[in-house]
């Protein structure tokens, strides 16, 4: 008899739970005008300057809105996936406003967590001033889900002292870039011609795009990888060829990430690197102040600029937020011209408003090459949730590394990568 | 020892039938009472998670599904079929088995050798040996991995410096983590380093537990030392060796931290992936929980069958001796 009760209760448990758990769909949210506004911002290696700017904005916001307090939580970039997944699964504990990377956007939108801000951006006084390429990175299926807070553009850093000593000119095409890099390492065997790495996908993408290739194409609402087109193969090969004994030996460079590539340059181990406007501090703290310059990464033709990857962070409002209006207003305040330029002086982040960018570039020649790259047109990764998966599975780094180490020919490695990408798009 | 456990107790059958059922009923009830806490605990922390794992592996279960923003799609065995179709899965599985085998054999050999050594030296060197082993044992896996990485660092590592100093000029700047075998070898050494102490302590206890008279008798009968070791000591240690081996198989098959840290998430172009890291990279980092659960179930099954096969083979040989 006892066994029967046990069996029955077991059957009940099985019947009740024969599907994996799902949390309830995101709530409707509300528009309360008082109370605590919860905000998630990314923690940075050196947070103090960022925190000061944010504190200033909070003080201004709280003074303008009686009965409102802003509570900021700092989220580590590395553990963001867990944090956000937790917030999506439990809307009651989600913040009202959150900063997030634009490459994560499509996945977050699929989870249905963020509110549609299209109308709020249109009616915003600075909405029309947002750079179109940047606003595109905040858009999924024609709807805007975040206010672009700042953007990051990469360009070519090079050592002016080394170039002067060897009588070299900054390269005008990608082919010249490889030649110049080879020439440097020949003259200085303990230096990398250019420090790039197998895991530095954002440095590879401009090569791919400049050669006329694409990561993937949308066809009838379904993305299809385009990595095996002749243009894409040419572009990826041109990048992977930089990871070779004559330029940046695979033993050291095949596993470099973007940060490691820039560190090698900042440490004086490389004559060139591909770095972002946000890497300026790292490079100057490495003791290279006055010994380096930045030019836009050249394209395949003389005088052209390789399309840069438009990275950057957005400020979104959670759909389940009880204080939607306040959340939008706070995000707009942080993204206003005043705080964008404050953030630039604090962290070196490139603004997303055209007028602020122009203004800053006029006063700071360092920004010129980045603004120029941006004006030449930027590109973005496929706006689909599958991108997070492709990124996490290391599909592109694996392909680059297989080519660079000679484990596979470019066509073969890219065909494998294409298959994996299509699997991710299909699933 | 093991043989005694394995033969059924004959006393039971002597009990008369009527009394037996009554007693068995009472015994059963108190046994159930005593076992209940353990059963509840096991149900909660073992059975339920495994049940969930199996259920999730039958669905297309990603972040959107978990958040309740997309309908659940029942896939049946599609996740498994998909996994078994991938060449990379089989390559990673083969590498994992090879890597685990090397680690198991290595830690057993090192652990047993040092246990024999410990049983034959004086107290002070033995204490030093145990302190060193316990130090390695107590080191957290992440910390241990980083220490080994520093030692074998291409530019600043002590090992390269010493080798270069000894005249091996080619070793200056040599990258230990670049080549497939060199990276696996390095990680295997670290795994052996942090798992031999368990084997050593277990085997030492076993060796100490062998009565002196047995060994004495064998040597009086004229057995040589190798013969005593293989024909007397080893069979007596077999039950302990069995436990140490099963533990090592389970640990080394599931290695994650060392590979993840030392080869930077699976090595250049994923050459050093093992199953656990592969599952994490393919499924959990990519938030494809259904696919990841399928890998988890497959791993559990492989581990269970390897262990079962091993236990069976050992049991048979124990019964023969």
XYZ file of C-alpha atoms in Angstrom:
748
model
C 0.000 0.000 0.000
C 2.794 2.270 0.914
C 4.462 1.597 -2.386
C 1.274 2.512 -4.150
C 1.105 5.885 -2.404
C 4.732 6.542 -3.204
C 4.236 5.567 -6.810
C 1.117 7.693 -7.017
C 2.804 10.747 -5.560
C 5.771 10.220 -7.866
C 3.445 10.028 -10.838
C 1.802 13.226 -9.652
C 5.156 14.987 -9.446
C 6.076 13.758 -12.914
C 2.746 14.816 -14.348
C 2.879 18.224 -12.709
C 6.410 18.932 -13.784
C 6.831 17.262 -17.129
C 7.924 20.489 -18.744
C 10.859 22.682 -17.744
C 10.062 25.688 -15.597
C 9.020 28.932 -17.219
C 8.538 32.190 -15.405
C 5.412 34.166 -16.126
C 5.485 36.515 -19.083
C 6.767 39.998 -18.405
C 4.277 42.172 -16.557
C 2.618 45.262 -17.944
C 4.577 47.682 -15.814
C 3.355 51.058 -14.641
C 4.117 54.729 -14.529
C 4.499 55.767 -10.913
C 6.103 59.153 -10.401
C 7.679 58.612 -6.969
C 9.743 56.010 -5.176
C 13.055 54.347 -5.916
C 14.323 54.114 -9.477
C 16.620 51.108 -9.747
C 19.446 51.410 -12.263
C 22.054 48.868 -13.412
C 25.270 50.217 -14.869
C 28.407 48.363 -15.919
C 31.347 48.296 -13.576
C 34.612 49.343 -15.211
C 38.238 48.623 -14.429
C 38.498 52.138 -13.063
C 35.003 53.140 -12.045
C 35.620 56.305 -10.041
C 35.359 58.821 -12.901
C 32.236 57.142 -14.264
C 30.670 57.017 -10.826
C 31.333 60.733 -10.317
C 29.534 61.662 -13.529
C 26.624 59.372 -12.703
C 26.378 60.758 -9.157
C 26.208 64.264 -10.573
C 23.385 63.211 -12.906
C 21.559 61.530 -10.027
C 21.790 64.673 -7.907
C 20.343 66.714 -10.770
C 17.587 64.159 -11.379
C 16.590 63.873 -7.727
C 16.472 67.647 -7.381
C 14.111 67.874 -10.352
C 11.849 65.025 -9.205
C 10.573 65.251 -5.675
C 10.144 61.953 -3.836
C 12.395 60.038 -6.211
C 15.631 58.328 -5.240
C 17.937 56.650 -7.726
C 19.622 53.439 -6.646
C 22.550 52.403 -8.831
C 23.962 48.872 -8.874
C 27.264 48.181 -10.613
C 27.247 45.044 -12.724
C 30.469 43.279 -13.731
C 30.652 43.009 -17.513
C 31.846 39.383 -17.372
C 28.915 38.182 -15.290
C 26.293 40.241 -17.089
C 24.725 37.228 -18.808
C 23.779 35.619 -15.484
C 22.596 38.900 -13.988
C 20.383 39.772 -16.921
C 19.074 36.233 -17.274
C 18.087 36.423 -13.603
C 16.335 39.741 -14.149
C 14.432 38.356 -17.153
C 13.312 35.275 -15.241
C 12.178 37.266 -12.233
C 10.764 40.615 -13.401
C 9.924 41.585 -9.815
C 13.620 41.882 -9.044
C 14.601 43.503 -12.316
C 15.837 47.093 -12.383
C 13.965 49.921 -14.114
C 16.862 51.140 -16.246
C 19.920 49.193 -17.401
C 23.051 49.797 -19.426
C 23.913 46.986 -21.862
C 26.109 46.278 -24.850
C 24.508 46.662 -28.261
C 25.640 43.189 -29.393
C 23.472 41.698 -26.627
C 20.398 43.669 -27.697
C 18.758 41.147 -30.042
C 18.911 38.396 -27.424
C 17.439 40.650 -24.745
C 14.645 41.737 -27.051
C 13.826 38.107 -27.814
C 13.515 37.519 -24.074
C 10.934 40.312 -24.176
C 12.471 42.249 -21.342
C 12.955 45.754 -22.672
C 10.319 48.361 -23.425
C 9.863 49.760 -26.921
C 11.325 53.278 -26.780
C 10.730 54.281 -30.420
C 8.254 57.016 -29.523
C 10.348 58.286 -26.623
C 13.421 58.670 -28.825
C 11.418 60.417 -31.575
C 9.902 62.942 -29.195
C 13.210 63.510 -27.380
C 14.720 66.924 -28.137
C 18.075 65.328 -28.999
C 16.563 62.338 -30.776
C 17.235 63.714 -34.240
C 20.861 64.416 -33.310
C 21.638 60.711 -32.683
C 23.939 59.289 -35.363
C 21.867 57.042 -37.655
C 24.449 54.206 -37.752
C 24.512 54.183 -33.972
C 20.747 54.308 -33.627
C 20.614 51.293 -35.964
C 22.511 49.272 -33.375
C 19.683 49.989 -30.908
C 16.989 48.872 -33.330
C 15.419 45.441 -33.837
C 12.694 44.988 -36.470
C 12.245 48.720 -36.794
C 11.731 49.330 -33.091
C 14.184 51.154 -30.850
C 14.875 49.402 -27.530
C 17.566 51.598 -26.052
C 19.023 55.076 -26.084
C 22.612 54.935 -27.375
C 24.762 56.210 -24.506
C 28.187 56.007 -26.039
C 29.875 54.234 -28.882
C 33.258 52.656 -29.450
C 35.122 52.808 -32.740
C 38.416 51.128 -33.518
C 41.204 52.565 -35.640
C 44.888 51.935 -36.323
C 47.359 52.887 -33.589
C 51.012 53.077 -34.632
C 54.340 53.999 -33.040
C 55.548 57.287 -34.521
C 59.068 56.804 -33.107
C 59.485 53.333 -34.627
C 58.054 54.429 -37.969
C 60.372 57.482 -38.082
C 63.404 55.365 -37.202
C 62.671 52.857 -39.970
C 61.499 55.486 -42.445
C 58.009 54.033 -42.723
C 54.754 55.764 -43.570
C 51.412 54.820 -42.024
C 49.833 52.293 -44.429
C 47.273 53.534 -46.960
C 45.738 50.137 -47.807
C 45.262 46.854 -45.979
C 47.868 45.229 -48.250
C 50.354 47.928 -47.306
C 49.495 47.329 -43.661
C 50.747 43.744 -43.894
C 53.897 44.842 -45.760
C 54.661 47.562 -43.219
C 54.139 45.148 -40.346
C 56.470 42.629 -41.955
C 59.113 45.316 -42.517
C 59.009 46.318 -38.844
C 59.484 42.776 -37.578
C 62.303 42.214 -40.020
C 64.150 45.257 -38.671
C 63.150 44.627 -35.042
C 62.709 40.864 -34.500
C 61.617 41.290 -30.870
C 58.645 43.414 -31.904
C 55.320 42.350 -33.397
C 54.664 44.161 -36.687
C 51.084 44.580 -35.548
C 49.539 43.023 -32.471
C 46.235 41.405 -33.312
C 44.872 38.062 -32.194
C 42.716 35.117 -33.060
C 40.133 36.152 -30.509
C 40.019 39.782 -31.644
C 36.938 39.450 -33.840
C 36.219 43.194 -33.897
C 39.613 43.764 -35.528
C 38.916 41.065 -38.109
C 35.501 42.407 -39.140
C 36.833 45.559 -40.896
C 39.043 43.310 -43.080
C 36.014 41.209 -43.958
C 33.816 44.211 -44.745
C 36.531 46.145 -46.598
C 36.992 43.181 -48.953
C 33.282 43.311 -49.753
C 32.354 40.344 -47.596
C 29.573 40.001 -45.080
C 28.970 37.901 -41.976
C 25.428 36.978 -42.892
C 22.535 38.119 -45.058
C 18.890 38.334 -44.070
C 16.672 36.469 -46.519
C 12.917 36.293 -45.938
C 13.360 37.007 -42.249
C 15.968 34.251 -41.862
C 19.677 34.985 -41.578
C 22.113 32.981 -43.677
C 25.845 33.011 -43.160
C 27.910 34.448 -46.006
C 31.348 33.452 -44.765
C 32.271 31.304 -47.777
C 31.780 34.029 -50.373
C 35.079 34.744 -52.182
C 35.132 38.274 -50.720
C 34.691 37.018 -47.152
C 37.386 34.385 -47.608
C 39.749 37.037 -48.961
C 39.044 39.370 -46.055
C 39.388 36.809 -43.268
C 42.547 35.406 -44.869
C 44.086 38.884 -45.039
C 43.515 39.215 -41.293
C 44.618 35.685 -40.384
C 47.816 36.231 -42.415
C 48.816 38.914 -39.907
C 49.064 36.127 -37.313
C 52.168 34.621 -38.874
C 55.805 34.283 -37.815
C 56.816 37.294 -39.952
C 54.355 39.657 -38.238
C 52.756 38.350 -35.054
C 53.759 34.708 -34.395
C 50.824 32.342 -33.809
C 52.528 30.866 -30.716
C 51.933 34.206 -28.994
C 49.200 35.916 -30.985
C 46.770 33.160 -31.972
C 45.050 33.380 -28.593
C 45.172 37.181 -28.140
C 41.942 38.957 -27.321
C 41.394 42.628 -28.097
C 42.562 43.676 -24.643
C 45.713 41.560 -24.898
C 46.497 42.965 -28.347
C 46.258 46.504 -27.029
C 48.289 45.574 -23.937
C 51.081 44.228 -26.122
C 51.131 47.551 -27.984
C 50.930 49.579 -24.767
C 53.785 47.515 -23.353
C 55.982 48.504 -26.297
C 55.962 45.016 -27.849
C 54.227 46.003 -31.091
C 54.629 48.703 -33.729
C 50.913 48.819 -34.547
C 47.608 47.613 -33.203
C 43.921 48.040 -33.788
C 42.479 49.859 -30.819
C 39.438 51.819 -29.806
C 39.002 55.411 -28.677
C 38.413 53.863 -25.240
C 41.936 52.340 -25.246
C 43.660 55.701 -25.093
C 44.209 55.575 -21.323
C 45.670 52.061 -21.427
C 48.098 53.072 -24.171
C 49.211 56.303 -22.498
C 49.566 54.666 -19.102
C 51.892 52.176 -20.803
C 54.288 55.091 -21.263
C 53.685 55.718 -24.968
C 52.420 59.276 -24.577
C 53.799 61.323 -27.462
C 55.178 58.228 -29.183
C 52.077 57.084 -30.998
C 49.469 58.354 -33.422
C 46.132 57.065 -34.708
C 44.816 56.913 -38.263
C 41.602 55.362 -39.591
C 42.129 51.728 -40.568
C 42.596 51.870 -44.365
C 40.440 49.908 -46.792
C 41.553 47.907 -49.796
C 41.771 51.005 -52.020
C 44.109 53.919 -51.441
C 42.254 56.716 -49.638
C 39.402 54.500 -48.451
C 38.551 53.645 -44.869
C 37.669 50.096 -43.799
C 34.145 49.983 -42.312
C 34.511 49.922 -38.538
C 32.430 47.882 -36.135
C 29.951 50.126 -34.321
C 30.210 48.862 -30.771
C 28.704 50.738 -27.894
C 26.376 50.696 -24.941
C 22.697 51.486 -24.717
C 20.393 52.537 -21.918
C 17.178 50.532 -21.893
C 14.052 50.571 -19.757
C 12.649 47.246 -18.539
C 9.152 46.469 -19.760
C 8.089 45.379 -16.285
C 9.223 48.645 -14.720
C 6.697 50.326 -12.438
C 8.266 53.688 -13.239
C 8.523 53.682 -16.994
C 8.288 57.474 -17.435
C 10.911 58.201 -14.797
C 13.157 55.524 -16.294
C 12.991 57.066 -19.761
C 13.675 60.517 -18.353
C 16.708 59.303 -16.411
C 18.088 57.494 -19.454
C 17.553 60.646 -21.521
C 19.351 62.725 -18.906
C 22.397 60.408 -18.931
C 22.418 60.489 -22.741
C 21.990 64.270 -22.928
C 24.781 66.366 -24.504
C 25.942 67.578 -21.089
C 26.495 64.129 -19.607
C 27.780 62.632 -22.856
C 30.602 65.136 -22.907
C 31.160 64.623 -19.179
C 31.416 60.887 -19.840
C 33.873 61.572 -22.613
C 36.181 63.535 -20.332
C 35.808 60.936 -17.585
C 36.108 57.688 -19.525
C 37.036 58.611 -23.109
C 33.795 57.173 -24.468
C 32.794 58.477 -27.879
C 29.424 60.315 -27.770
C 26.464 59.187 -29.854
C 25.137 62.674 -30.612
C 26.511 64.171 -33.829
C 26.768 67.709 -32.458
C 28.653 66.632 -29.317
C 31.011 64.490 -31.393
C 31.816 67.389 -33.742
C 32.358 69.736 -30.821
C 34.727 67.343 -29.032
C 36.693 66.448 -32.158
C 37.325 70.136 -32.792
C 38.960 70.499 -29.374
C 40.715 67.142 -29.245
C 42.644 66.040 -32.337
C 42.961 62.527 -30.853
C 39.308 61.926 -31.672
C 39.669 62.955 -35.335
C 40.490 59.517 -36.811
C 37.657 57.876 -34.894
C 35.104 60.466 -35.958
C 36.390 60.124 -39.524
C 35.986 56.330 -39.409
C 32.499 56.802 -38.123
C 31.621 59.289 -40.845
C 32.894 56.822 -43.472
C 30.179 54.424 -42.361
C 30.153 51.711 -39.732
C 28.726 48.195 -39.760
C 27.243 45.891 -37.182
C 26.906 42.205 -36.418
C 23.657 40.455 -37.476
C 20.841 41.785 -35.312
C 19.566 38.403 -34.174
C 19.577 36.621 -30.822
C 21.635 33.898 -32.494
C 24.593 36.275 -32.501
C 25.066 35.925 -28.710
C 25.233 32.166 -29.211
C 27.672 32.397 -32.136
C 29.772 34.750 -30.036
C 29.703 32.513 -26.950
C 30.586 29.423 -28.978
C 33.665 31.180 -30.331
C 32.774 30.324 -33.928
C 34.774 33.115 -35.567
C 37.858 32.940 -33.272
C 38.062 29.208 -33.917
C 37.981 29.795 -37.682
C 40.647 32.527 -37.527
C 42.866 30.378 -35.296
C 42.538 27.334 -37.516
C 43.622 29.379 -40.533
C 46.422 31.161 -38.674
C 47.906 27.955 -37.277
C 47.656 26.235 -40.640
C 45.378 23.562 -39.195
C 42.867 24.149 -41.972
C 42.682 26.087 -45.216
C 40.602 29.241 -45.152
C 37.794 27.751 -47.246
C 37.505 24.699 -45.027
C 37.642 26.604 -41.722
C 35.094 29.143 -42.923
C 32.786 26.451 -44.270
C 32.732 24.881 -40.803
C 32.069 28.278 -39.253
C 29.319 28.924 -41.768
C 27.637 25.651 -40.873
C 27.776 26.493 -37.156
C 26.388 29.967 -37.778
C 23.516 28.630 -39.843
C 22.744 26.102 -37.135
C 22.517 28.952 -34.634
C 20.326 31.022 -36.965
C 18.072 28.043 -37.622
C 17.737 27.033 -33.982
C 37.708 -7.928 2.991
C 35.726 -7.408 -0.169
C 35.036 -11.080 -0.664
C 33.391 -11.214 2.717
C 31.084 -8.353 1.870
C 30.133 -9.882 -1.405
C 29.020 -13.297 -0.149
C 25.417 -13.243 1.131
C 24.935 -13.788 4.844
C 23.702 -17.350 5.333
C 22.160 -16.735 8.800
C 18.980 -15.197 7.365
C 17.629 -18.345 5.778
C 17.575 -20.128 9.144
C 14.755 -17.916 10.468
C 11.288 -19.636 10.363
C 8.964 -18.191 7.686
C 6.146 -16.790 9.889
C 8.444 -14.970 12.234
C 10.521 -13.785 9.332
C 7.772 -11.766 7.677
C 6.788 -10.112 10.921
C 10.354 -9.288 11.755
C 11.027 -8.163 8.288
C 8.060 -5.855 8.462
C 9.293 -4.292 11.665
C 12.877 -4.215 10.455
C 11.759 -2.726 7.198
C 9.846 0.026 8.950
C 12.693 1.056 11.218
C 15.133 0.749 8.355
C 12.921 3.010 6.272
C 12.764 5.475 9.167
C 16.522 5.500 9.482
C 16.976 5.872 5.764
C 14.289 8.522 5.305
C 16.476 11.580 5.926
C 19.067 10.328 3.465
C 16.358 9.456 0.970
C 14.773 12.892 1.227
C 18.164 14.514 0.796
C 19.048 12.334 -2.184
C 15.677 12.931 -3.796
C 16.097 16.664 -3.365
C 19.681 17.143 -4.425
C 20.223 14.215 -6.779
C 17.071 12.715 -8.227
C 15.234 15.964 -8.838
C 18.109 17.761 -10.631
C 18.755 14.709 -12.795
C 15.072 14.498 -13.582
C 15.040 18.194 -14.539
C 18.171 17.716 -16.621
C 16.534 14.923 -18.593
C 13.319 16.900 -19.054
C 15.155 20.031 -20.216
C 17.202 17.963 -22.655
C 13.977 17.022 -24.435
C 13.005 20.627 -25.147
C 14.222 23.572 -27.161
C 14.968 25.511 -23.995
C 16.851 28.813 -24.302
C 16.775 32.140 -22.530
C 13.556 33.256 -24.232
C 11.790 30.038 -23.178
C 13.067 30.310 -19.599
C 11.825 33.879 -19.363
C 8.390 32.758 -20.533
C 8.520 34.855 -23.678
C 8.470 32.004 -26.167
C 6.396 28.829 -26.196
C 8.101 25.598 -25.184
C 8.743 23.255 -28.074
C 9.035 19.560 -27.299
C 11.831 18.096 -29.403
C 11.937 14.529 -28.139
C 15.413 13.186 -28.808
C 16.278 15.856 -31.378
C 18.887 17.467 -29.089
C 20.627 14.101 -28.741
C 20.450 13.298 -32.436
C 21.863 16.734 -33.193
C 24.719 16.191 -30.765
C 25.622 12.741 -32.050
C 25.647 14.049 -35.626
C 28.398 16.566 -34.878
C 31.922 15.478 -35.698
C 33.302 17.887 -33.138
C 31.430 16.102 -30.350
C 33.104 12.796 -31.196
C 36.519 14.428 -31.471
C 36.057 16.124 -28.100
C 34.758 12.896 -26.570
C 37.797 10.949 -27.788
C 40.150 13.630 -26.465
C 38.323 13.659 -23.126
C 38.616 9.896 -22.751
C 42.307 9.945 -23.654
C 43.018 12.873 -21.371
C 41.103 11.331 -18.464
C 42.876 7.988 -18.962
C 46.289 9.659 -18.779
C 45.267 11.586 -15.670
C 43.839 8.502 -13.940
C 46.858 6.325 -14.684
C 49.209 9.162 -13.781
C 47.640 10.003 -10.435
C 47.327 6.327 -9.491
C 50.955 5.637 -10.386
C 52.320 8.708 -8.639
C 50.024 8.328 -5.623
C 50.791 4.633 -5.132
C 54.521 5.074 -5.633
C 54.638 7.850 -3.069
C 52.481 5.833 -0.661
C 54.994 2.974 -0.869
C 57.781 5.477 -0.350
C 55.992 7.017 2.635
C 55.526 3.616 4.243
C 59.241 2.862 4.015
C 60.887 6.112 5.186
C 61.364 7.557 8.652
C 58.868 9.808 10.408
C 60.350 13.213 9.507
C 60.668 12.735 5.726
C 57.261 11.073 5.787
C 55.752 14.074 7.497
C 57.358 16.404 4.962
C 56.021 14.267 2.134
C 52.536 14.366 3.591
C 52.686 18.123 4.187
C 53.697 18.700 0.573
C 50.948 16.396 -0.682
C 48.312 17.986 1.529
C 49.436 21.412 0.316
C 48.818 20.358 -3.281
C 45.518 18.793 -2.280
C 44.317 21.873 -0.439
C 45.179 24.313 -3.244
C 42.012 25.514 -5.003
C 41.887 24.365 -8.627
C 41.884 27.886 -10.051
C 44.851 28.996 -7.939
C 46.779 25.821 -8.772
C 46.125 26.296 -12.480
C 47.400 29.865 -12.407
C 50.524 28.906 -10.470
C 51.320 26.273 -13.087
C 50.655 28.769 -15.867
C 53.066 31.226 -14.275
C 55.707 28.528 -13.927
C 55.359 27.602 -17.590
C 54.815 31.121 -18.924
C 56.516 31.638 -22.288
C 58.310 34.885 -21.385
C 58.516 35.066 -17.601
C 58.128 31.437 -16.523
C 60.655 29.803 -14.208
C 60.723 26.600 -16.242
C 61.787 28.291 -19.468
C 64.337 30.380 -17.600
C 65.898 27.313 -15.991
C 65.901 25.355 -19.252
C 67.476 28.268 -21.110
C 70.018 28.620 -18.302
C 70.918 24.940 -18.670
C 71.765 25.511 -22.291
C 68.503 24.669 -24.028
C 68.441 27.953 -25.931
C 65.401 26.971 -27.960
C 63.322 26.934 -24.793
C 63.536 30.674 -24.198
C 60.119 32.044 -25.122
C 58.757 28.546 -25.835
C 54.980 28.455 -25.521
C 53.850 25.374 -23.585
C 50.173 25.969 -24.137
C 50.261 26.329 -27.936
C 50.700 22.772 -29.198
C 47.780 20.387 -28.718
C 49.767 17.677 -26.923
C 51.980 20.081 -25.048
C 48.928 21.905 -23.663
C 47.135 18.670 -22.772
C 50.321 17.370 -21.176
C 50.751 20.485 -19.090
C 47.161 20.383 -17.869
C 47.422 16.639 -17.195
C 50.490 17.253 -15.032
C 48.568 19.861 -13.050
C 45.582 17.542 -12.644
C 47.835 14.710 -11.491
C 49.593 17.098 -9.125
C 46.385 18.053 -7.394
C 44.755 14.622 -7.382
C 47.599 12.250 -6.419
C 47.419 13.157 -2.683
C 44.024 11.476 -2.353
C 45.390 8.287 -3.896
C 48.522 8.508 -1.779
C 46.677 8.935 1.531
C 44.241 6.135 0.688
C 46.949 3.713 -0.384
C 49.145 4.605 2.569
C 46.302 3.747 4.927
C 45.847 0.477 3.037
C 49.517 -0.444 3.234
C 49.606 0.359 6.938
C 46.535 -1.845 7.399
C 48.310 -4.971 6.103
C 49.378 -7.057 9.099
C 53.136 -7.496 9.343
C 52.651 -11.221 9.945
C 51.330 -11.768 6.427
C 54.335 -10.161 4.817
C 56.621 -11.929 7.248
C 55.058 -15.280 6.479
C 55.454 -14.693 2.774
C 59.108 -13.815 3.090
C 59.696 -16.819 5.377
C 58.218 -18.948 2.603
C 60.965 -17.553 0.414
C 58.992 -15.074 -1.695
C 61.043 -12.307 -3.289
C 60.077 -8.640 -2.741
C 58.505 -8.128 -6.167
C 56.541 -11.313 -5.632
C 55.338 -10.168 -2.195
C 54.323 -6.834 -3.696
C 52.359 -8.333 -6.605
C 51.006 -11.508 -4.999
C 50.385 -10.414 -1.417
C 50.226 -6.657 -0.964
C 48.510 -5.688 -4.200
C 45.583 -8.135 -3.872
C 45.030 -6.950 -0.318
C 45.018 -3.355 -1.508
C 42.641 -4.057 -4.360
C 39.436 -2.795 -2.657
C 41.122 0.507 -1.858
C 42.648 0.717 -5.306
C 39.156 0.185 -6.703
C 37.805 3.150 -4.761
C 40.734 5.376 -5.699
C 40.385 4.453 -9.369
C 36.646 5.094 -9.515
C 37.110 8.437 -7.778
C 39.864 9.383 -10.205
C 37.828 8.353 -13.246
C 34.918 10.477 -12.080
C 37.093 13.469 -11.264
C 39.291 13.374 -14.328
C 36.464 12.790 -16.771
C 34.772 15.912 -15.442
C 37.799 18.222 -15.410
C 36.680 21.762 -16.120
C 38.619 24.392 -14.201
C 42.111 23.336 -15.197
C 41.330 23.169 -18.915
C 39.242 26.327 -18.834
C 41.879 28.360 -17.030
C 45.105 26.930 -18.418
C 44.137 26.694 -22.088
C 42.081 29.858 -21.996
C 38.734 28.183 -22.593
C 39.738 25.231 -24.741
C 43.001 26.073 -26.421
C 43.798 27.657 -29.774
C 40.995 26.798 -32.224
C 39.340 24.623 -29.560
C 42.049 21.974 -29.802
C 42.082 21.341 -26.055
C 38.374 21.149 -25.383
C 37.135 18.437 -23.039
C 33.485 17.472 -22.759
C 32.664 19.625 -19.762
C 34.172 22.792 -21.234
C 32.574 21.965 -24.582
C 29.160 21.700 -22.931
C 29.672 25.015 -21.210
C 30.891 26.785 -24.342
C 28.364 25.324 -26.765
C 25.334 25.359 -24.578
C 25.370 27.308 -21.380
C 27.367 30.332 -22.503
C 25.225 30.380 -25.643
C 22.119 29.972 -23.472
C 20.999 26.829 -25.282
C 20.126 25.009 -22.105
C 18.348 22.125 -23.850
C 21.445 21.260 -25.860
C 23.631 21.605 -22.746
C 21.365 19.330 -20.735
C 21.641 16.705 -23.487
C 25.446 16.812 -23.209
C 25.091 16.516 -19.426
C 22.906 13.426 -19.721
C 25.278 11.816 -22.225
C 28.219 12.516 -19.901
C 26.415 10.999 -16.935
C 25.612 7.869 -18.936
C 29.198 7.484 -20.172
C 30.553 7.964 -16.673
C 28.116 5.448 -15.192
C 28.886 2.822 -17.802
C 32.662 3.267 -17.589
C 32.478 2.974 -13.819
C 30.110 -0.007 -13.947
C 32.337 -1.852 -16.403
C 35.362 -1.196 -14.266
C 33.646 -2.293 -11.046
C 32.407 -5.468 -12.720
C 35.820 -6.406 -14.062
C 37.374 -5.761 -10.676
C 34.714 -7.702 -8.827
C 35.281 -10.694 -11.043
C 39.019 -10.660 -10.478
C 38.541 -10.213 -6.735
C 36.298 -13.268 -6.653
C 38.879 -15.278 -8.561
C 41.698 -14.580 -6.146
